[in-house]
XYZ file of C-alpha atoms in Angstrom:
720
model
C -84.748 18.607 -34.150
C -85.519 15.370 -35.958
C -83.003 12.587 -35.444
C -82.192 9.812 -37.881
C -83.465 6.440 -36.727
C -80.914 3.679 -36.194
C -81.307 0.341 -37.932
C -81.000 -2.781 -35.804
C -77.548 -3.480 -37.215
C -76.386 0.079 -36.597
C -77.447 -0.266 -32.969
C -75.592 -3.560 -32.699
C -72.481 -2.058 -34.258
C -72.441 0.645 -31.585
C -73.113 -1.902 -28.840
C -70.236 -4.027 -30.125
C -67.910 -1.025 -30.100
C -68.914 -0.330 -26.504
C -68.313 -3.969 -25.633
C -64.773 -3.803 -27.021
C -64.118 -0.628 -25.028
C -65.354 -2.373 -21.892
C -63.134 -5.374 -22.592
C -60.061 -3.195 -23.007
C -60.780 -1.297 -19.812
C -61.396 -4.529 -17.873
C -58.006 -5.820 -19.009
C -56.404 -2.691 -17.613
C -58.345 -2.861 -14.344
C -58.290 -6.612 -13.736
C -55.301 -7.854 -15.692
C -55.162 -10.930 -17.920
C -57.776 -13.656 -17.454
C -57.584 -17.163 -18.895
C -61.304 -17.797 -18.724
C -64.646 -17.086 -20.358
C -65.439 -13.566 -21.455
C -68.209 -12.240 -19.202
C -70.584 -9.324 -19.685
C -69.272 -7.633 -16.551
C -69.022 -3.879 -17.065
C -65.938 -2.017 -15.808
C -66.779 0.430 -13.038
C -64.810 3.637 -12.722
C -66.560 5.067 -9.693
C -66.350 4.097 -6.066
C -68.328 1.105 -4.809
C -68.019 -0.224 -1.297
C -69.992 -3.167 0.009
C -69.522 -4.314 3.576
C -71.391 -7.584 4.165
C -73.529 -7.925 7.252
C -72.518 -10.816 9.486
C -73.358 -12.169 12.912
C -70.508 -14.674 12.766
C -68.119 -14.169 15.714
C -65.128 -13.945 13.344
C -66.857 -11.948 10.635
C -67.209 -14.775 8.132
C -69.950 -14.653 5.504
C -71.023 -18.284 5.353
C -74.292 -20.202 5.340
C -77.733 -19.767 3.832
C -78.855 -16.975 6.128
C -75.896 -14.666 5.545
C -75.455 -15.494 1.846
C -79.120 -14.856 1.051
C -79.372 -11.689 3.120
C -76.160 -10.195 1.769
C -76.869 -11.107 -1.831
C -80.129 -9.190 -1.604
C -78.328 -6.186 -0.099
C -75.610 -6.464 -2.728
C -78.094 -6.315 -5.607
C -80.039 -3.483 -4.021
C -76.879 -1.400 -3.551
C -75.307 -2.205 -6.925
C -75.238 0.636 -9.470
C -77.553 0.299 -12.444
C -76.568 0.036 -16.084
C -78.801 1.267 -18.884
C -78.063 1.149 -22.588
C -80.589 3.116 -24.587
C -79.544 1.259 -27.741
C -80.146 -2.245 -26.404
C -83.586 -3.806 -26.281
C -82.780 -5.277 -22.865
C -82.431 -3.416 -19.602
C -79.666 -4.051 -17.112
C -76.040 -4.864 -16.572
C -73.703 -5.811 -13.755
C -70.385 -4.563 -12.443
C -69.375 -6.735 -9.491
C -69.355 -10.384 -8.401
C -70.906 -11.188 -5.030
C -68.788 -14.331 -4.503
C -65.722 -12.173 -3.928
C -67.339 -10.969 -0.683
C -68.176 -14.467 0.583
C -65.931 -16.652 2.739
C -67.123 -19.778 0.817
C -65.692 -22.199 3.373
C -64.993 -22.014 7.074
C -61.208 -21.393 7.167
C -61.033 -23.359 10.405
C -62.495 -26.471 8.770
C -59.774 -27.149 6.206
C -59.379 -30.662 4.791
C -55.864 -31.193 6.163
C -56.140 -34.985 6.054
C -56.412 -34.897 2.243
C -54.163 -31.966 1.405
C -50.840 -33.833 1.344
C -51.906 -36.421 -1.217
C -53.878 -33.876 -3.247
C -50.631 -31.948 -3.603
C -48.616 -35.114 -4.268
C -50.753 -35.971 -7.300
C -51.636 -32.361 -8.187
C -55.371 -33.026 -7.789
C -57.826 -30.215 -8.314
C -60.295 -31.469 -5.721
C -63.414 -29.448 -6.539
C -63.999 -28.794 -2.850
C -65.674 -25.352 -2.558
C -66.404 -25.281 -6.308
C -69.535 -23.319 -7.191
C -72.196 -23.883 -9.877
C -71.020 -26.182 -12.744
C -74.410 -27.795 -13.137
C -77.506 -26.744 -15.027
C -80.763 -25.171 -13.896
C -83.981 -25.466 -15.914
C -84.787 -22.046 -17.336
C -88.230 -23.340 -18.293
C -89.259 -23.243 -14.623
C -88.547 -19.531 -14.416
C -90.234 -18.695 -17.705
C -93.397 -20.457 -16.550
C -93.499 -18.999 -13.035
C -91.858 -15.605 -13.242
C -90.244 -14.107 -10.161
C -93.583 -13.693 -8.444
C -94.474 -17.335 -9.044
C -91.086 -18.497 -7.751
C -91.647 -16.465 -4.596
C -95.093 -18.033 -4.131
C -93.554 -21.507 -4.579
C -90.946 -20.806 -1.908
C -93.623 -19.592 0.504
C -95.795 -22.637 -0.188
C -93.043 -25.146 0.557
C -91.843 -23.170 3.566
C -95.272 -23.696 5.128
C -95.497 -27.298 3.934
C -92.031 -28.121 5.340
C -92.556 -26.339 8.656
C -89.871 -28.479 10.252
C -87.407 -27.705 7.460
C -84.463 -25.315 7.326
C -86.003 -21.873 7.870
C -82.719 -20.109 7.123
C -82.603 -21.804 3.717
C -86.117 -20.668 2.797
C -85.359 -17.156 4.081
C -82.279 -17.140 1.866
C -84.229 -18.213 -1.236
C -86.808 -15.487 -0.598
C -84.056 -12.903 -0.214
C -82.553 -13.966 -3.539
C -85.827 -13.463 -5.415
C -86.744 -10.221 -3.625
C -83.225 -8.951 -4.221
C -83.553 -9.597 -7.975
C -86.955 -7.883 -7.999
C -85.560 -4.814 -6.241
C -82.567 -4.804 -8.595
C -85.000 -4.640 -11.513
C -86.966 -1.859 -9.786
C -83.805 0.212 -9.383
C -83.099 -0.129 -13.088
C -86.682 0.817 -13.948
C -86.402 3.961 -11.843
C -83.231 5.073 -13.599
C -84.588 4.120 -17.026
C -87.594 6.367 -16.411
C -85.270 9.266 -15.647
C -83.189 8.511 -18.737
C -86.354 8.484 -20.887
C -87.397 11.908 -19.582
C -84.041 13.377 -20.605
C -83.766 11.619 -23.980
C -84.445 13.828 -27.031
C -84.024 11.134 -29.671
C -87.581 9.872 -30.198
C -86.575 6.314 -31.211
C -84.305 5.889 -28.188
C -86.834 7.569 -25.876
C -89.499 5.106 -27.021
C -87.074 2.224 -26.487
C -86.397 3.322 -22.899
C -90.119 3.669 -22.207
C -90.749 0.206 -23.663
C -88.055 -1.234 -21.390
C -89.722 0.419 -18.396
C -93.099 -1.072 -19.338
C -91.721 -4.570 -20.000
C -89.652 -4.734 -16.839
C -92.375 -3.350 -14.607
C -94.426 -6.370 -15.648
C -91.536 -8.809 -15.229
C -90.953 -7.891 -11.590
C -93.685 -10.381 -10.742
C -95.249 -11.830 -13.906
C -93.794 -14.453 -16.257
C -92.825 -13.327 -19.775
C -95.371 -13.513 -22.596
C -93.593 -12.087 -25.649
C -90.287 -12.899 -27.325
C -88.664 -9.680 -26.148
C -89.935 -10.320 -22.635
C -88.540 -13.857 -22.566
C -85.114 -12.550 -23.615
C -85.320 -9.895 -20.909
C -86.378 -12.358 -18.190
C -83.549 -14.722 -19.121
C -81.109 -11.806 -19.026
C -82.112 -10.850 -15.481
C -81.908 -14.378 -14.177
C -78.567 -15.148 -15.762
C -77.019 -11.852 -14.712
C -78.109 -12.648 -11.155
C -76.586 -16.133 -11.436
C -73.342 -14.675 -12.791
C -73.218 -12.023 -10.068
C -73.864 -14.566 -7.309
C -71.076 -17.022 -8.089
C -70.110 -16.909 -11.766
C -72.681 -19.323 -13.180
C -73.199 -18.842 -16.896
C -75.531 -21.030 -18.954
C -78.897 -20.582 -20.631
C -79.259 -24.020 -22.208
C -81.387 -24.941 -25.230
C -83.045 -21.581 -25.797
C -84.031 -22.412 -29.379
C -86.529 -24.818 -27.775
C -87.430 -22.747 -24.717
C -87.972 -19.471 -26.596
C -89.643 -20.984 -29.651
C -93.286 -20.814 -28.433
C -92.872 -17.083 -27.770
C -91.216 -16.539 -31.139
C -93.913 -18.491 -32.973
C -96.788 -16.707 -31.236
C -95.346 -13.239 -31.866
C -94.617 -14.069 -35.504
C -98.149 -15.364 -36.088
C -99.643 -12.210 -34.561
C -97.391 -9.993 -36.656
C -95.648 -8.593 -33.568
C -92.167 -9.811 -34.468
C -89.904 -10.017 -37.490
C -86.866 -12.247 -37.778
C -84.705 -9.125 -37.849
C -86.150 -8.059 -34.489
C -85.717 -11.553 -33.059
C -82.051 -11.566 -34.094
C -81.628 -8.155 -32.469
C -83.093 -9.285 -29.139
C -80.966 -12.453 -29.159
C -77.857 -10.414 -29.950
C -78.627 -8.027 -27.079
C -79.027 -11.041 -24.791
C -75.549 -12.263 -25.718
C -74.058 -8.798 -25.259
C -75.618 -8.548 -21.807
C -73.684 -11.658 -20.810
C -72.257 -14.351 -23.124
C -73.812 -17.590 -21.928
C -73.419 -21.236 -22.899
C -76.201 -21.950 -25.389
C -77.211 -25.293 -26.903
C -78.991 -25.359 -30.283
C -80.482 -28.107 -32.404
C -80.530 -31.604 -31.026
C -82.917 -34.478 -30.493
C -85.983 -35.232 -28.421
C -86.426 -38.192 -26.068
C -87.026 -40.519 -29.030
C -84.025 -39.282 -30.997
C -85.988 -37.106 -33.432
C -84.408 -33.886 -34.707
C -85.808 -30.740 -33.045
C -84.075 -28.027 -35.067
C -86.340 -25.013 -35.676
C -86.159 -21.504 -37.092
C -84.669 -20.100 -33.899
C -81.703 -22.456 -34.156
C -80.646 -20.537 -37.263
C -81.537 -17.110 -35.863
C -79.322 -17.678 -32.824
C -76.390 -18.276 -35.179
C -77.312 -15.119 -37.077
C -77.459 -13.169 -33.828
C -73.923 -14.190 -32.883
C -72.773 -13.431 -36.426
C -74.340 -9.957 -36.258
C -72.266 -8.839 -33.252
C -69.046 -10.833 -33.628
C -68.138 -10.977 -29.943
C -67.047 -13.904 -27.802
C -69.867 -16.431 -27.473
C -70.359 -20.053 -26.491
C -72.872 -21.532 -28.904
C -72.818 -25.297 -29.441
C -74.587 -27.255 -32.186
C -75.755 -30.841 -31.766
C -74.626 -33.052 -34.664
C -76.483 -36.298 -35.328
C -77.452 -38.518 -38.251
C -80.973 -37.119 -38.625
C -80.149 -33.445 -38.143
C -81.114 -30.675 -40.513
C -77.985 -30.608 -42.679
C -78.573 -26.923 -43.384
C -77.830 -26.178 -39.732
C -74.490 -27.990 -39.902
C -73.545 -26.258 -43.147
C -74.534 -22.850 -41.746
C -72.521 -23.480 -38.581
C -69.343 -24.476 -40.435
C -69.806 -21.588 -42.851
C -69.887 -19.129 -39.933
C -66.758 -20.711 -38.482
C -64.943 -19.828 -41.698
C -66.650 -16.499 -42.283
C -66.276 -14.952 -38.814
C -63.123 -16.760 -37.598
C -64.293 -16.507 -33.979
C -64.217 -20.173 -32.982
C -68.032 -20.051 -32.964
C -69.961 -22.309 -32.871
C -68.666 -25.593 -31.509
C -70.130 -29.055 -32.013
C -71.232 -31.989 -29.899
C -73.021 -35.327 -30.127
C -75.739 -35.614 -27.501
C -76.595 -39.090 -28.806
C -73.075 -40.381 -28.123
C -73.106 -38.800 -24.683
C -76.605 -40.098 -23.954
C -75.576 -43.652 -24.803
C -72.635 -43.312 -22.421
C -74.652 -41.580 -19.718
C -77.236 -44.350 -19.820
C -74.515 -46.788 -18.709
C -74.750 -45.107 -15.306
C -78.206 -46.647 -14.876
C -80.168 -43.740 -16.345
C -82.884 -44.294 -19.000
C -81.735 -43.331 -22.498
C -84.828 -41.128 -22.924
C -83.755 -39.163 -19.854
C -80.117 -39.082 -20.932
C -81.107 -37.413 -24.221
C -82.493 -34.449 -22.272
C -79.047 -33.309 -21.171
C -77.995 -29.901 -22.409
C -74.658 -28.174 -22.930
C -74.040 -25.833 -20.034
C -70.269 -25.445 -19.779
C -66.788 -25.720 -21.231
C -66.927 -29.453 -21.884
C -69.860 -30.684 -19.875
C -73.559 -31.387 -20.029
C -76.285 -31.683 -17.440
C -79.923 -32.649 -17.077
C -81.586 -29.241 -16.627
C -82.656 -28.707 -13.045
C -82.314 -32.328 -11.970
C -78.607 -33.268 -12.128
C -75.831 -32.050 -9.862
C -72.550 -32.829 -11.609
C -70.063 -30.150 -10.467
C -68.208 -30.894 -13.716
C -64.962 -29.353 -14.978
C -63.574 -28.558 -11.529
C -62.228 -31.951 -10.386
C -59.054 -32.999 -12.184
C -56.225 -35.482 -11.700
C -52.883 -34.627 -13.277
C -51.795 -37.850 -15.002
C -48.345 -36.388 -15.611
C -47.799 -35.720 -11.915
C -48.986 -39.243 -11.075
C -46.497 -40.562 -13.648
C -43.702 -38.474 -12.125
C -44.389 -39.954 -8.670
C -44.588 -43.506 -10.073
C -41.397 -43.162 -12.137
C -39.297 -41.903 -9.239
C -40.666 -44.469 -6.813
C -39.727 -47.289 -9.182
C -36.258 -45.865 -9.783
C -35.675 -45.484 -6.038
C -36.534 -49.156 -5.409
C -33.104 -50.753 -5.837
C -34.504 -54.232 -5.148
C -36.090 -54.431 -8.599
C -34.968 -54.062 -12.169
C -36.776 -51.177 -13.937
C -39.048 -52.279 -16.802
C -41.837 -50.677 -18.785
C -44.335 -53.146 -17.328
C -43.071 -52.454 -13.854
C -43.465 -48.714 -14.439
C -47.035 -49.250 -15.592
C -47.773 -51.175 -12.392
C -46.395 -48.338 -10.287
C -48.413 -45.855 -12.330
C -51.629 -47.865 -11.843
C -50.992 -48.034 -8.099
C -50.605 -44.290 -7.768
C -53.444 -43.471 -10.154
C -55.732 -45.647 -8.046
C -54.635 -43.788 -4.945
C -55.246 -40.448 -6.672
C -58.774 -41.568 -7.589
C -59.428 -42.642 -3.988
C -58.250 -39.302 -2.621
C -60.384 -37.491 -5.190
C -63.440 -39.512 -4.145
C -62.874 -38.563 -0.497
C -62.735 -34.905 -1.527
C -66.059 -35.253 -3.333
C -67.661 -36.655 -0.179
C -66.306 -33.746 1.835
C -67.704 -31.228 -0.644
C -71.124 -32.893 -0.719
C -71.309 -33.110 3.070
C -70.249 -29.580 3.962
C -70.397 -27.076 1.120
C -74.118 -26.355 1.481
C -73.372 -25.070 4.982
C -71.046 -22.395 3.643
C -71.974 -21.136 0.179
C -75.233 -22.753 -1.036
C -76.302 -22.547 -4.684
C -79.187 -20.203 -3.940
C -79.692 -18.684 -7.409
C -79.509 -22.001 -9.253
C -81.612 -23.632 -6.516
C -84.694 -21.607 -7.431
C -84.805 -23.141 -10.932
C -84.134 -26.748 -9.952
C -86.394 -29.644 -9.005
C -85.817 -30.497 -5.363
C -84.179 -27.657 -3.413
C -87.364 -25.666 -2.833
C -89.540 -28.760 -2.454
C -87.177 -30.392 0.067
C -85.641 -27.330 1.666
C -82.173 -28.666 0.801
C -79.430 -27.087 -1.311
C -78.465 -28.704 -4.631
C -74.951 -29.435 -3.335
C -76.350 -31.635 -0.588
C -78.114 -34.226 -2.738
C -81.554 -32.653 -3.260
C -81.535 -33.207 -7.037
C -82.674 -36.524 -8.512
C -79.316 -37.286 -10.139
C -75.856 -36.699 -8.691
C -73.155 -37.595 -11.217
C -69.852 -36.020 -10.303
C -67.476 -35.390 -13.209
C -63.820 -36.345 -12.663
C -61.364 -35.431 -15.427
C -57.934 -36.773 -16.206
C -55.392 -34.286 -17.601
C -52.064 -34.761 -19.374
C -53.047 -37.797 -21.458
C -50.576 -37.215 -24.305
C -47.736 -36.299 -21.946
C -48.000 -39.659 -20.199
C -48.811 -41.760 -23.271
C -45.822 -40.363 -25.158
C -43.599 -40.813 -22.109
C -44.440 -44.521 -21.960
C -43.925 -44.811 -25.728
C -40.557 -43.029 -25.546
C -39.267 -45.275 -22.768
C -40.549 -48.375 -24.522
C -38.724 -47.486 -27.745
C -35.533 -45.696 -26.703
C -34.797 -47.512 -23.420
C -36.195 -51.032 -23.740
C -36.287 -51.758 -27.455
C -33.387 -49.769 -28.948
C -31.367 -49.441 -25.714
C -30.091 -46.047 -26.828
C -30.321 -44.789 -23.252
C -30.377 -46.656 -19.939
C -32.935 -46.289 -17.182
C -30.269 -44.706 -14.994
C -29.325 -42.208 -17.699
C -32.983 -41.385 -18.249
C -33.457 -40.694 -14.546
C -30.494 -38.333 -14.578
C -31.848 -36.452 -17.594
C -35.224 -36.074 -15.920
C -33.758 -34.908 -12.630
C -31.516 -32.276 -14.260
C -34.374 -31.156 -16.514
C -32.412 -32.196 -19.637
C -29.743 -29.592 -18.889
C -26.845 -30.368 -21.244
C -28.820 -33.275 -22.715
C -30.650 -31.653 -25.619
C -29.813 -34.454 -28.062
C -31.319 -37.019 -25.721
C -34.356 -34.813 -25.146
C -35.000 -34.539 -28.886
C -34.404 -38.256 -29.338
C -37.073 -39.013 -26.729
C -39.423 -36.465 -28.249
C -39.004 -37.716 -31.806
C -40.918 -40.989 -31.575
C -44.205 -42.343 -32.916
C -46.356 -40.188 -30.654
C -50.035 -40.377 -29.794
C -52.228 -39.080 -32.598
C -50.010 -40.013 -35.532
C -52.027 -43.108 -36.413
C -51.858 -46.594 -34.825
C -48.631 -45.771 -32.991
C -47.369 -46.984 -29.627
C -48.312 -43.551 -28.364
C -51.894 -44.268 -29.444
C -51.736 -47.632 -27.695
C -50.642 -46.119 -24.383
C -53.186 -43.290 -24.625
C -56.032 -45.763 -25.110
C -54.752 -47.992 -22.330
C -54.488 -45.035 -19.966
C -58.013 -43.824 -20.787
C -59.462 -47.313 -20.296
C -57.626 -47.797 -17.002
C -58.703 -44.409 -15.652
C -62.289 -45.064 -16.722
C -62.338 -48.445 -15.018
C -60.972 -46.990 -11.782
C -63.551 -44.219 -11.729
C -66.466 -46.521 -12.518
C -65.609 -49.641 -10.524
C -67.142 -48.122 -7.396
C -68.773 -44.980 -6.041
C -67.215 -42.584 -3.562
C -67.183 -43.899 0.024
C -70.418 -41.975 0.665
C -72.058 -43.454 -2.433
C -71.836 -40.635 -4.983
C -71.509 -41.603 -8.654
C -68.387 -40.425 -10.485
C -68.142 -40.032 -14.265
C -64.743 -40.006 -16.037
C -63.716 -37.427 -18.620
C -60.503 -36.156 -20.236
C -60.108 -32.407 -20.054
C -57.592 -29.949 -18.647
C -59.320 -26.580 -19.302
C -56.885 -23.706 -18.710
C -55.256 -25.753 -15.932
C -52.776 -27.237 -18.404
C -50.378 -24.386 -17.576
C -50.726 -24.493 -13.787
C -50.558 -28.294 -13.733
C -47.413 -28.148 -15.822
C -45.776 -25.849 -13.279
C -46.307 -28.525 -10.637
C -44.822 -31.317 -12.739
C -41.186 -32.198 -13.287
C -39.592 -33.099 -16.617
C -41.125 -36.092 -18.370
C -39.629 -38.749 -20.685
C -41.483 -37.404 -23.732
C -38.994 -34.532 -23.820
C -41.159 -32.042 -21.944
C -39.141 -29.853 -19.582
C -40.079 -29.284 -15.956
C -42.644 -26.544 -15.485
C -43.799 -26.531 -19.098
C -47.529 -27.025 -19.757
C -48.775 -30.592 -19.791
C -50.634 -31.750 -22.894
C -53.930 -30.103 -23.692
C -57.041 -32.090 -22.735
C -57.489 -35.270 -24.760
C -55.514 -33.857 -27.689
C -52.218 -35.262 -28.911
C -49.267 -32.919 -28.497
C -48.681 -30.754 -31.563
C -45.197 -30.071 -32.857
C -42.771 -31.243 -35.500
C -40.600 -33.603 -33.414
C -43.367 -36.073 -32.737
C -42.678 -38.869 -35.175
C -45.037 -37.715 -37.906
C -47.450 -34.979 -38.940
C -50.626 -34.279 -37.009
C -53.472 -33.721 -39.459
C -57.098 -32.855 -38.670
C -58.138 -36.372 -39.686
C -55.536 -38.168 -37.563
C -56.354 -35.842 -34.683
C -60.079 -36.598 -34.947
C -59.484 -40.360 -35.061
C -57.075 -40.331 -32.119
C -59.357 -38.388 -29.768
C -62.372 -40.505 -30.736
C -60.512 -43.638 -29.624
C -59.803 -42.432 -26.077
C -63.358 -41.466 -25.106
C -64.191 -42.706 -21.578
C -67.771 -43.344 -22.701
C -69.936 -42.645 -19.630
C -71.488 -39.293 -20.515
C -68.567 -37.001 -19.707
C -66.536 -35.735 -22.652
C -63.028 -35.930 -24.023
C -63.167 -32.910 -26.350
C -61.337 -32.606 -29.640
C -59.579 -29.253 -29.987
C -59.486 -28.682 -33.742
C -57.520 -25.739 -35.153
C -57.568 -25.278 -38.916
C -56.164 -22.651 -41.222
C -58.676 -20.338 -42.880
C -57.084 -21.182 -46.228
C -59.086 -24.397 -46.230
C -62.175 -22.414 -47.266
C -60.485 -21.621 -50.568
C -59.940 -25.297 -51.292
C -62.533 -26.978 -53.409
C -65.401 -28.030 -51.110
C -63.595 -26.582 -48.076
C -66.742 -26.386 -45.933
C -67.702 -29.936 -46.860
C -64.227 -31.158 -45.896
C -64.537 -29.724 -42.415
C -68.088 -31.082 -42.166
C -66.713 -34.522 -42.973
C -64.114 -34.278 -40.194
C -66.801 -33.205 -37.714
C -69.315 -35.907 -38.626
C -66.558 -38.512 -38.943
C -65.324 -37.802 -35.428
C -68.806 -38.303 -34.020
C -69.386 -41.485 -36.024
C -66.263 -42.867 -34.325
C -67.695 -42.053 -30.885
C -66.472 -38.492 -30.302
C -68.393 -36.254 -27.932
C -67.393 -32.610 -28.393
C -65.399 -30.492 -30.840
C -63.979 -27.049 -30.050
C -62.887 -25.554 -33.356
C -60.869 -22.557 -34.493
C -60.583 -21.355 -38.067
C -57.785 -18.821 -38.102
C -55.307 -17.119 -40.381
C -51.893 -18.288 -39.169
C -50.261 -15.039 -40.235
C -52.797 -12.999 -38.286
C -52.443 -15.115 -35.156
C -48.663 -14.727 -35.448
C -48.962 -10.936 -35.653
C -51.443 -10.890 -32.755
C -49.109 -13.037 -30.678
C -46.263 -10.593 -31.273
C -48.411 -7.513 -30.626
C -51.770 -8.362 -28.977
C -52.818 -4.721 -28.576
C -53.044 -4.350 -32.367
C -55.829 -6.948 -32.484
C -58.191 -6.140 -29.578
C -61.143 -7.781 -31.349
C -59.418 -11.081 -32.255
C -61.386 -13.916 -30.667
C -60.111 -17.479 -30.328
C -61.673 -20.704 -29.115
C -59.258 -21.201 -26.230
C -60.764 -24.484 -25.150
C -64.417 -24.958 -24.187
C -64.736 -21.183 -24.076
C -63.963 -18.378 -26.496
C -62.063 -15.274 -25.402
C -60.376 -12.165 -26.692
C -56.808 -13.160 -27.550
C -55.419 -9.907 -26.153
C -57.137 -10.528 -22.790
C -55.323 -13.822 -22.171
C -52.153 -14.068 -20.110
C -48.820 -14.150 -21.942
C -48.451 -17.831 -21.027
C -51.814 -18.828 -22.388
C -51.439 -16.752 -25.545
C -48.181 -18.616 -26.163
C -49.870 -21.968 -25.595
C -52.771 -21.197 -27.941
C -50.459 -19.708 -30.554
C -48.117 -22.714 -30.601
C -51.037 -25.128 -30.721
C -52.569 -23.358 -33.699
C -49.497 -22.692 -35.842
C -47.936 -26.124 -35.361
C -50.749 -28.148 -36.900
C -50.507 -29.371 -40.495
C -53.943 -28.132 -41.518
């Protein structure tokens, strides 16, 4: 019987449908998740993995046990084969869930009390959050990486043997994982009657048999190699970034095109399959060391690939003065057309100029790539552990406010409150720095970055894990959260208490302590002021002052052990959890409610003026810390803008204007407010609705009720 051949798009449509089914089933199995959408496949069978350990208490810690067990984990994991995809493989389980990660008997008790006091997310035990250099793997292949490990093991005969054993186990484990898939793909090919799909399975067997040891040579092979490596990284500890693949994959694309082996339609298909396998952070466009634009054909094809499947993705486009304007137009057009919050936008030049202030050459700083929610890293040579260390400004304010009010020897004033706030913020920074030192001293002993280590410059050569200082640059990101909450609180006190005297300090304290119970008029009065983001307001003044003060404190010295810290403003999904730890605040926020989102002004109608996209873009640009970490702009606009005259150009102007003012990163949503309202009321009716939550995109229905509410209110409240 002759079967009809599938077109590339028909295959992608089926793969997308399968992806949505997987997402729905994962939500049922795992519950809501306020994080990136992963390619993890739901498993309905039985899978039991019991780690091997020689630790007297059964812990799985250290290079030896992590490397050995990761290899066993991959070898025992079930295979996943899609006969419609051009890429072999898939994953079901995350190895990190079987690892102790930190010796429970070596807890940082001496820091815990003050970390709790200021609601500090310390970053101790945080995995990945830095960038490998995929180019190393593409040049060496798994066989070449193994040879490199063996070479340096012999050269560093006095080095850490357990570490080298662990690295070898990681690579051999990946190779055996591939072999298991090849074996099952061969069996699937024998049973397949559809000639097109049978040929596809046989091609996957041939390609992957080569890739067990050899580096990739064709465009399809380079996509497949990247898929294996990144799935392994995701399985090990959740790492998820490919980097600037329009540059890395371009030589393979160009060679195959010139030889007539590849069409653009095929290239788009392979790139789409790569994203389906696991949605990774991808950086396109940009500049070289001299600031010259490096956009190429693949930059556009990557956008087309994401457009062709319409699933959650994390593609970011570099915007600069000399960029190919067609790439910017295409990117904004897709934002409107697909309404997926894809792509997002950044300015590597602005970040490079800031990063260079840390004593790093500007040419080097321009090599950083986007590899996470709001952060960038030099591929393979910078350990930054970004986006995991955060100080809750609102909690610091709460401590400062109550300490001042409990000091009956002084008269409360706005300047006095600021002094108390500075004192406690400084203490929070000091405690955070001590936590960084603890992480850098000990974490490599418990859960080393083995998968990322193999594609970095230093770990193999020195026999030292990336978390222990083996990379050339160590620039630890420290974020402040709750900027608008605190800025508006200072502005509200300044206006209503000190200037207008409509409420006394004592009355304010009472309102705060009773969570505004029975004091709704006062709460609204405090809320309805000239808030941050409304244009040259006192809220804007306090936000800028807070950002500058925080930046100065972070940069005035290193950690006690000498590690460099870099300030940023970002809350990620922690805005909800941090809010739960924070009492009521003088901006009218009730106790337990989310703190303000990242560097953004608070949305809402009782804020002393409308919040437009332009005012939003200007406000966030003015609070940038300016040292290479970001303060992202979360921009949510109504899809109706596309029907305005020159709608795309208007959004382009906001994007480029923000970067001209010094902005670093824009996460954008273009959504129909009516649709988001309906999805908020009944999420199950819109299983394929994707939103740019923050630095990541996710299925709206997969988010928790709390986070759906937060995203919904943020989107519908803006005057866009």
